[in-house]
Coordinates of C-alpha atoms in Angstrom, one line a residue:
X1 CA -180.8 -130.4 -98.2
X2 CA -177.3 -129.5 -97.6
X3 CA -176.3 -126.3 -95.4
X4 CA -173.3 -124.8 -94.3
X5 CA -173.8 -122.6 -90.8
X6 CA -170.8 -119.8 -89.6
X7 CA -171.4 -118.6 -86.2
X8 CA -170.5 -114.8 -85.0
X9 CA -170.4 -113.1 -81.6
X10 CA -170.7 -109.5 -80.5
X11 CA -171.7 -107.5 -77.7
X12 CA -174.7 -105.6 -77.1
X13 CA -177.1 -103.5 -74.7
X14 CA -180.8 -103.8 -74.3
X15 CA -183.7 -103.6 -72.2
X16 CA -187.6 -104.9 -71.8
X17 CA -189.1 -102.2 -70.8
X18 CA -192.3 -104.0 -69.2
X19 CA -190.9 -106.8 -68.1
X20 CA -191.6 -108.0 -64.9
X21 CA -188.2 -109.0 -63.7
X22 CA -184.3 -107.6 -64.1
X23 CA -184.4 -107.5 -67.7
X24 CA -186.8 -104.5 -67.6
X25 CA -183.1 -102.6 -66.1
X26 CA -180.3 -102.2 -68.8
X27 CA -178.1 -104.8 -69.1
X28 CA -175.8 -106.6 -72.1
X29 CA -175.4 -110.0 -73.5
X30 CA -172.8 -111.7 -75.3
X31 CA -174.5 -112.5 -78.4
X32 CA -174.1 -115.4 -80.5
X33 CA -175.2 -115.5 -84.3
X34 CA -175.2 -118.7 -86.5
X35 CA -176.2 -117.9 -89.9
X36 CA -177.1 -121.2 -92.0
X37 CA -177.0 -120.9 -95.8
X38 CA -178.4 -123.4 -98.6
X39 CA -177.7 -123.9 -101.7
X40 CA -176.3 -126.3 -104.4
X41 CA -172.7 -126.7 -104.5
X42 CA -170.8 -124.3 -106.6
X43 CA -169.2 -125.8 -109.6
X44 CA -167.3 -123.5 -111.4
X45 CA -163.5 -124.5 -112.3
X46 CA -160.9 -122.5 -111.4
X47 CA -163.4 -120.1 -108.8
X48 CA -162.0 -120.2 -105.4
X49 CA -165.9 -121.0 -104.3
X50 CA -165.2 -123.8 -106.0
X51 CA -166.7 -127.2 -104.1
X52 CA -168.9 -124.9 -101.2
X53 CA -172.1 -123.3 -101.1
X54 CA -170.3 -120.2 -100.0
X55 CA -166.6 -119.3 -99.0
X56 CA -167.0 -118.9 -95.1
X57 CA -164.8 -115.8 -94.9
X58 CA -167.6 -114.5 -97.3
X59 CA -170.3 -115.4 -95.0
X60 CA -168.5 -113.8 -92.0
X61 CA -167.7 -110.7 -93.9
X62 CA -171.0 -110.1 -95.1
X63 CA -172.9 -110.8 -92.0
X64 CA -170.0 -108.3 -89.9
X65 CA -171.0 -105.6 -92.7
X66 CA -174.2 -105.4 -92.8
X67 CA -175.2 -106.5 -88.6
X68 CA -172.6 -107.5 -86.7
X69 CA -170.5 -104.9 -86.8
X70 CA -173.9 -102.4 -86.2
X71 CA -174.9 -104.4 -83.1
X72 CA -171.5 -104.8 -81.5
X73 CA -171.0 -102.5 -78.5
X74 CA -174.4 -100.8 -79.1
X75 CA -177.6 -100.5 -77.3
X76 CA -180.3 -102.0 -79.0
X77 CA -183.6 -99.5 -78.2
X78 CA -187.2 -99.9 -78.8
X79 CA -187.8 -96.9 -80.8
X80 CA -191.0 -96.0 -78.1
X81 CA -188.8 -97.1 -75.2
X82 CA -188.7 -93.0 -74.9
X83 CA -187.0 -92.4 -71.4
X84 CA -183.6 -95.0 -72.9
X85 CA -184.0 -92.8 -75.7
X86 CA -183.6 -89.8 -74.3
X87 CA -181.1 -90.7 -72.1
X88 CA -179.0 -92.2 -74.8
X89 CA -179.3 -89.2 -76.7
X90 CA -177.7 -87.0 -74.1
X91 CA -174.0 -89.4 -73.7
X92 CA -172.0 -88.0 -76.7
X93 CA -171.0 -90.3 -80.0
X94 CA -173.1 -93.0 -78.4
X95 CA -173.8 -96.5 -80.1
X96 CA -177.4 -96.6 -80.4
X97 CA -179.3 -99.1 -82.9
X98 CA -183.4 -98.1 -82.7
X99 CA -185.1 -100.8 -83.6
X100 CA -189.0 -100.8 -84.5
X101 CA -189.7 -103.7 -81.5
X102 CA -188.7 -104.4 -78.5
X103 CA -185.1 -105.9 -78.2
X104 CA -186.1 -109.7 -76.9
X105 CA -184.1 -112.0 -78.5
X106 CA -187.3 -113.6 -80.6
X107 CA -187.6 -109.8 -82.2
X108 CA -183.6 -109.4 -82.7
X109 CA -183.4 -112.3 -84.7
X110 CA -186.4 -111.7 -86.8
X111 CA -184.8 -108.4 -87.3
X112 CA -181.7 -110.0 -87.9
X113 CA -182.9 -112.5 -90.3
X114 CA -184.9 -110.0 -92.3
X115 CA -181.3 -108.1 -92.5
X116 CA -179.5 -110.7 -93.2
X117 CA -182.3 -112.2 -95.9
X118 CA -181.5 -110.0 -98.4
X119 CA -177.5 -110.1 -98.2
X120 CA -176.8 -113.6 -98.9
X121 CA -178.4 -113.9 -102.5
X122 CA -178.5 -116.3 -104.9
X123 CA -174.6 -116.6 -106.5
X124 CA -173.6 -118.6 -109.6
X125 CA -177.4 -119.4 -110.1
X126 CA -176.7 -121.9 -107.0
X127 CA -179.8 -121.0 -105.2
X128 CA -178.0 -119.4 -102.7
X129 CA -180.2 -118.5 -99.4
X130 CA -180.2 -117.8 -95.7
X131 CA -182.2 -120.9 -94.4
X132 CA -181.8 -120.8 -90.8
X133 CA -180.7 -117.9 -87.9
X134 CA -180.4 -119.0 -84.6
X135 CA -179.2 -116.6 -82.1
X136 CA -178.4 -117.1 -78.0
X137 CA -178.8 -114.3 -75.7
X138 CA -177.2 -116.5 -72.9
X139 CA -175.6 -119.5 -73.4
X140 CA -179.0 -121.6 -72.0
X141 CA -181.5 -119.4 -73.9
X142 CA -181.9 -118.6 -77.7
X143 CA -184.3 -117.6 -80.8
X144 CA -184.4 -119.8 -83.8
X145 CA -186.1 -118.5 -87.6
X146 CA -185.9 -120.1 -90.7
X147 CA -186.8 -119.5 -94.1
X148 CA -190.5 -121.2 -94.6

């Protein structure tokens, strides 16, 4: 199987609300997202996709669309995590992404994925598809999914 994998960064807020150490207080990570795409090899004369399973700036521009430009500089908040809610709610033109499950890093990147999933589509009948997302909270600690 032959990949190709284009890695973002961003900023973001979160919190684990019942967790039993810091990371129950709000704090922020610098996020980094590697997005892994297979596919057969487009072969199309005179495309500029021409030779690769998907121009690169493509990739990046798709995945800043549709996530990374939604997570960067937002808080990420468990949509029953009520007290961050209600706080956020009260700071004016705020950057709030509610999410349906607490914001660890395993539930980011299976929302992520499942964002992410439907964007990169099948193109020039190459089988085009996201295979793998990995993404690092910290630089020692990260969340891997992949297509099954």
């Amino acid at each position: 199987m032959l990949t190709i994998t284009r890695k973002l960064e961003f900023d973001a807020g979160h919190r684990i609300p019942d967790h039993k150490s810091q990371c129950r207080n709000l704090h922020g990570h610098r996020y980094t997202l590697e997005i892994t795409l297979t596919g057969d090899v487009i072969d199309a004369d005179g495309n500029s996709d021409n030779g690769m399973i998907m121009d690169f700036s493509d990739v990046k521009a798709l995945a800043k669309q549709h996530l990374v430009d939604v997570w960067d500089h937002a808080f990420i908040v468990y949509e029953k995590d009520d007290k961050v809610l209600d706080f956020l709610s009260s700071l004016p033109d705020h950057k709030t992404v509610v999410i349906d499950r607490i914001p660890t890093v395993e539930n980011l990147a299976k929302v992520a994925f499942t964002i992410l999933k439907t964007v990169f589509i099948d193109r020039f009948g190459t089988g085009l598809r996201l295979h793998k997302l990995v993404l690092h909270e910290t630089p020692n600690c990260w969340a891997e999914i992949t297509d099954a």
